[in-house]
Amino acid sequence: MNVVILAAGQGKRMRSKLPKVLQPLAGKPLLAHVVDSARQLGAAKICVVYGHGGELVREILGAADVVWAKQEPQLGTGHALLQALPHLDASAPTLVLYGDVPLTRLSTLQALLDQAREGVLALLTVNLDQPTGYGRIVRAADGAVVRIVEERDASEAERAIGEVNTGILVAPTGRLAEWLPSLGKNNAQGEYYLTDIVGLAVAAGIEVRTAQAEDPWEVAGVNDRAQLAALERIYQRNEAARLMHAGVHLADPARIDVRGELVCGMDVAIDIDCVFEGRVELGEGVVVGAHCLLADCRVGAGTRIAAFSHLVSAEIGSDCQIGPYARLRPGTQLGAAVHVGNFVEVKNSQIAAGSKANHLAYIGDATIGERVNVGAGTITCNYDGVNKHRTVIGDDAFIGSDCQLVAPVSVGRGATLGAGTTLTEDAPADTLTVSRAKQQSIPGWQRPLKKG
Ligand code: UD1
Ligand code: CA
């Protein structure tokens, strides 16, 4: 099967420098949703018809399995499909999709493809209470489709028809080669209408069948930001339903945003207003508190992430306690039962099982062993203004509060650093190291008195 995706429209109503089909829905360009659907249907050929901002569209989508056909100028949907024709396999049928219609269910498209077997023309239609703006499906008394009439070309009686053209159709490709070049533009918009092939098919005695989309949002296009936001909410509602069906507890299914792939074990609980980006895996029983953002993370079973934590490209072991207000940056790897508390930032560091940094710390470019305690206010000084350096801390070390570890530096197993230590040389194992001006008390010292 060929799939042609029409995406040449300008999308002026978005009022954006970004071409419409690159606007993100659930973190992914609209067009990428459609290309993914084509792939999942097993398309042998995917051709995108592009126009405005096209080079950027090609670049950003970067899909090796897509062929591109430029449409310049844009003279209508029939003219758009004509541009794709040279790229198509004439012996296979062609499914026409739209770069700004991102949420069509695969089962709906499959039902349409099932109708299209053996050289018939198959149209996807939908029944709307408010059909204004759409092309209407005109049927004969026996129910057979006769033609599609655009809103602006329709009579009063035709405008009362609630069954509308979604634009999505499957056509025999050989026939398209006959029909498309013969389309006229004698209509209200002066465009070459793809919909006119229906009349041509009927005239040629070719059967026109239809399949229906169950829900209007499946075939809804995006023309402005309000429609984009409406489809985003529908996508997220569907995603929330999928998660709950898989055994995830959502505090409020209307307050979760999944912008990628969220994979959850059983009994995961997610509080309100969490955002998940890229691929996130949550193991069994993971609890995510309110207002967390997780991007490209793996979280082991039983881990609890408390409210307001921000985790990006981190691997977290099982039974950890993260946050509230923790920040895990790329390259963070935490073993089992690690605690990372409030206002602790970790970057490009490994922290092994049972270690804790519970308050106000920066751990960057560090390798930390097991059962290490990192005191409040401790920071790794990993950057000398030019290069980054590593800090290595052995198992069972105890880092007192407010230490500065000036990397490259290492702390031996079982070592203790006294509070306030500025460590510039390696600290030996099983030893107390402290760098601190000796405390003194001055007997008889008096505070200065105010003059006059
Ligand atoms: C089209 C259908 C109408 C249907 C409606 C569903 C035609 C003539 N009419 O109308 O029956 O009810 O969709 O939304 O087909 N495009 C191009 N090149 C062009 C023109 C359009 O690539 O020269 C693309 C646009 O990017 C857009 C899609 O085709 O994604 C639909 O074009 P649009 O002009 O919006 O068609 P409608 O008037 O909505
Ligand atoms: Ca439109």
Tab-separated table of C-alpha atoms in Angstrom, residues 153-368:
chain	number	residue	atom	x	y	z
A	153	ASP	CA	-20.687	24.747	-3.651
A	154	ALA	CA	-23.583	23.064	-1.842
A	155	SER	CA	-27.298	23.772	-2.125
A	156	GLU	CA	-29.456	24.433	0.928
A	157	ALA	CA	-30.653	20.812	0.961
A	158	GLU	CA	-27.127	19.451	0.613
A	159	ARG	CA	-25.929	21.594	3.523
A	160	ALA	CA	-28.440	19.801	5.753
A	161	ILE	CA	-26.546	16.515	5.262
A	162	GLY	CA	-24.755	15.483	8.477
A	163	GLU	CA	-22.467	12.877	6.939
A	164	VAL	CA	-19.271	14.626	5.919
A	165	ASN	CA	-16.084	13.868	4.066
A	166	THR	CA	-13.055	13.494	6.308
A	167	GLY	CA	-10.796	13.757	3.251
A	168	ILE	CA	-9.214	10.423	4.164
A	169	LEU	CA	-9.701	7.899	1.373
A	170	VAL	CA	-8.249	4.855	-0.335
A	171	ALA	CA	-8.110	4.841	-4.134
A	172	PRO	CA	-6.852	2.449	-6.797
A	173	THR	CA	-3.592	4.145	-7.837
A	174	GLY	CA	-3.962	3.300	-11.519
A	175	ARG	CA	-7.282	5.147	-11.559
A	176	LEU	CA	-5.783	8.174	-9.838
A	177	ALA	CA	-3.398	8.487	-12.779
A	178	GLU	CA	-6.453	8.837	-15.050
A	179	TRP	CA	-8.585	10.999	-12.777
A	180	LEU	CA	-6.214	13.513	-11.210
A	181	PRO	CA	-4.895	15.113	-14.426
A	182	SER	CA	-8.478	15.485	-15.671
A	183	LEU	CA	-9.816	17.418	-12.653
A	184	GLY	CA	-11.225	20.868	-13.351
A	185	LYS	CA	-11.325	23.870	-11.064
A	186	ASN	CA	-14.718	25.232	-11.942
A	187	ASN	CA	-15.826	25.642	-8.330
A	188	ALA	CA	-16.235	28.322	-5.682
A	189	GLN	CA	-12.569	28.186	-4.611
A	190	GLY	CA	-11.066	27.777	-8.088
A	191	GLU	CA	-9.111	24.761	-6.827
A	192	TYR	CA	-8.510	21.233	-8.073
A	193	TYR	CA	-10.660	19.273	-5.633
A	194	LEU	CA	-9.585	15.728	-4.789
A	195	THR	CA	-13.206	15.122	-3.819
A	196	ASP	CA	-14.236	15.369	-7.487
A	197	ILE	CA	-12.725	11.895	-8.089
A	198	VAL	CA	-15.847	10.491	-6.420
A	199	GLY	CA	-18.045	11.762	-9.244
A	200	LEU	CA	-15.524	10.401	-11.771
A	201	ALA	CA	-15.514	6.999	-10.075
A	202	VAL	CA	-19.308	6.844	-10.099
A	203	ALA	CA	-19.368	7.816	-13.788
A	204	ALA	CA	-16.843	5.054	-14.556
A	205	GLY	CA	-19.015	2.498	-12.737
A	206	ILE	CA	-16.527	2.016	-9.948
A	207	GLU	CA	-18.018	1.173	-6.602
A	208	VAL	CA	-17.638	3.779	-3.867
A	209	ARG	CA	-17.708	2.378	-0.356
A	210	THR	CA	-17.454	4.121	2.970
A	211	ALA	CA	-16.245	3.478	6.472
A	212	GLN	CA	-17.163	5.646	9.449
A	213	ALA	CA	-14.968	7.130	12.129
A	214	GLU	CA	-16.477	6.468	15.540
A	215	ASP	CA	-15.454	9.772	17.126
A	216	PRO	CA	-15.228	13.183	15.459
A	217	TRP	CA	-11.799	13.870	17.046
A	218	GLU	CA	-10.337	11.022	14.993
A	219	VAL	CA	-10.731	13.069	11.848
A	220	ALA	CA	-10.416	16.573	13.303
A	221	GLY	CA	-7.792	18.752	11.700
A	222	VAL	CA	-5.724	21.466	13.314
A	223	ASN	CA	-6.033	24.941	11.871
A	224	ASP	CA	-5.426	27.158	14.891
A	225	ARG	CA	-4.002	26.957	18.376
A	226	ALA	CA	-7.390	26.444	20.012
A	227	GLN	CA	-7.958	23.313	17.903
A	228	LEU	CA	-4.413	22.153	18.654
A	229	ALA	CA	-5.030	22.533	22.394
A	230	ALA	CA	-8.376	20.729	22.119
A	231	LEU	CA	-6.756	17.737	20.376
A	232	GLU	CA	-3.927	17.752	22.923
A	233	ARG	CA	-6.522	17.339	25.710
A	234	ILE	CA	-8.191	14.480	23.823
A	235	TYR	CA	-4.841	12.773	23.322
A	236	GLN	CA	-4.043	13.133	27.029
A	237	ARG	CA	-7.479	11.904	28.090
A	238	ASN	CA	-6.991	8.798	25.925
A	239	GLU	CA	-3.509	8.274	27.352
A	240	ALA	CA	-4.824	8.569	30.917
A	241	ALA	CA	-7.521	5.996	30.139
A	242	ARG	CA	-4.871	3.644	28.721
A	243	LEU	CA	-2.727	3.984	31.851
A	244	MET	CA	-5.632	3.387	34.233
A	245	HIS	CA	-6.656	0.361	32.198
A	246	ALA	CA	-3.109	-0.966	32.678
A	247	GLY	CA	-3.399	-0.626	36.461
A	248	VAL	CA	-1.961	2.816	37.125
A	249	HIS	CA	-3.573	4.934	39.840
A	250	LEU	CA	-4.014	8.510	38.649
A	251	ALA	CA	-5.071	11.064	41.258
A	252	ASP	CA	-6.831	12.951	38.452
A	253	PRO	CA	-6.891	11.634	34.865
A	254	ALA	CA	-7.442	15.211	33.662
A	255	ARG	CA	-4.162	16.361	35.193
A	256	ILE	CA	-1.394	14.279	33.641
A	257	ASP	CA	0.589	15.009	30.476
A	258	VAL	CA	2.408	12.269	28.615
A	259	ARG	CA	4.602	13.609	25.829
A	260	GLY	CA	6.197	10.399	24.716
A	261	GLU	CA	6.001	6.853	25.976
A	262	LEU	CA	5.156	6.122	29.590
A	263	VAL	CA	5.524	2.481	30.583
A	264	CYS	CA	4.310	1.531	34.068
A	265	GLY	CA	4.373	-1.563	36.234
A	266	MET	CA	1.405	-2.498	38.401
A	267	ASP	CA	0.223	-0.210	41.165
A	268	VAL	CA	2.136	2.816	40.060
A	269	ALA	CA	0.524	5.906	41.595
A	270	ILE	CA	0.811	9.322	39.996
A	271	ASP	CA	-0.387	12.461	41.745
A	272	ILE	CA	-1.678	15.547	39.949
A	273	ASP	CA	0.080	17.721	37.374
A	274	CYS	CA	2.982	15.471	36.452
A	275	VAL	CA	4.638	15.690	33.032
A	276	PHE	CA	6.363	12.749	31.348
A	277	GLU	CA	8.569	13.308	28.305
A	278	GLY	CA	10.433	10.944	26.016
A	279	ARG	CA	10.532	7.361	27.237
A	280	VAL	CA	9.855	6.930	30.931
A	281	GLU	CA	9.665	3.556	32.657
A	282	LEU	CA	8.234	3.283	36.159
A	283	GLY	CA	8.629	-0.032	37.978
A	284	GLU	CA	5.993	-1.708	40.116
A	285	GLY	CA	4.653	0.372	42.974
A	286	VAL	CA	6.501	3.560	42.066
A	287	VAL	CA	4.859	6.632	43.564
A	288	VAL	CA	5.210	10.007	41.852
A	289	GLY	CA	4.163	13.042	43.885
A	290	ALA	CA	2.442	16.144	42.590
A	291	HIS	CA	4.069	18.494	40.066
A	292	CYS	CA	6.984	16.314	38.998
A	293	LEU	CA	8.626	16.297	35.574
A	294	LEU	CA	10.331	13.124	34.366
A	295	ALA	CA	12.045	12.944	30.982
A	296	ASP	CA	13.765	9.833	29.615
A	297	CYS	CA	14.074	8.121	32.995
A	298	ARG	CA	13.972	4.585	34.329
A	299	VAL	CA	12.748	4.212	37.875
A	300	GLY	CA	13.051	0.958	39.826
A	301	ALA	CA	10.231	-0.734	41.730
A	302	GLY	CA	9.092	0.766	45.002
A	303	THR	CA	10.827	4.101	44.543
A	304	ARG	CA	9.018	7.190	45.810
A	305	ILE	CA	9.472	10.506	44.069
A	306	ALA	CA	8.106	13.336	46.177
A	307	ALA	CA	6.475	16.511	44.894
A	308	PHE	CA	8.190	19.101	42.698
A	309	SER	CA	11.065	16.920	41.571
A	310	HIS	CA	12.681	17.388	38.140
A	311	LEU	CA	14.354	14.313	36.650
A	312	VAL	CA	15.977	14.194	33.210
A	313	SER	CA	17.876	11.246	31.684
A	314	ALA	CA	18.341	9.515	35.014
A	315	GLU	CA	18.425	5.857	35.989
A	316	ILE	CA	17.036	5.268	39.423
A	317	GLY	CA	17.205	2.013	41.334
A	318	SER	CA	14.506	0.382	43.408
A	319	ASP	CA	13.244	1.633	46.774
A	320	CYS	CA	14.863	5.046	46.447
A	321	GLN	CA	13.467	8.228	47.989
A	322	ILE	CA	13.725	11.252	45.760
A	323	GLY	CA	12.699	14.796	46.643
A	324	PRO	CA	10.666	16.793	47.364
A	325	TYR	CA	12.392	19.398	45.194
A	326	ALA	CA	15.146	17.107	43.909
A	327	ARG	CA	16.866	17.731	40.590
A	328	LEU	CA	18.417	14.797	38.767
A	329	ARG	CA	20.217	15.802	35.574
A	330	PRO	CA	21.495	13.679	32.674
A	331	GLY	CA	23.886	10.893	33.543
A	332	THR	CA	22.560	10.350	37.051
A	333	GLN	CA	22.587	6.698	38.098
A	334	LEU	CA	21.277	5.769	41.496
A	335	GLY	CA	21.557	2.309	43.059
A	336	ALA	CA	18.934	0.758	45.306
A	337	ALA	CA	17.593	2.576	48.372
A	338	VAL	CA	19.420	5.820	47.638
A	339	HIS	CA	17.977	8.985	49.187
A	340	VAL	CA	18.217	12.291	47.350
A	341	GLY	CA	16.397	14.955	49.289
A	342	ASN	CA	15.266	18.537	48.919
A	343	PHE	CA	17.346	20.969	46.906
A	344	VAL	CA	19.894	18.347	45.956
A	345	GLU	CA	21.192	18.459	42.376
A	346	VAL	CA	22.924	15.443	40.852
A	347	LYS	CA	24.571	15.408	37.407
A	348	ASN	CA	26.628	12.797	35.550
A	349	SER	CA	27.204	10.851	38.753
A	350	GLN	CA	26.809	7.363	40.102
A	351	ILE	CA	25.573	6.925	43.636
A	352	ALA	CA	25.627	3.336	44.887
A	353	ALA	CA	23.129	1.495	47.079
A	354	GLY	CA	22.090	2.902	50.420
A	355	SER	CA	23.823	6.269	50.082
A	356	LYS	CA	22.113	9.486	51.116
A	357	ALA	CA	22.283	13.149	50.237
A	358	ASN	CA	19.258	14.487	52.005
A	359	HIS	CA	19.591	18.255	51.911
A	360	LEU	CA	21.002	21.093	49.812
A	361	ALA	CA	23.895	19.525	47.904
A	362	TYR	CA	25.480	19.545	44.449
A	363	ILE	CA	26.899	16.266	43.230
A	364	GLY	CA	28.415	16.646	39.759
A	365	ASP	CA	30.797	14.277	37.938
A	366	ALA	CA	31.095	12.088	41.015
A	367	THR	CA	31.318	8.389	41.750
A	368	ILE	CA	29.946	7.640	45.188
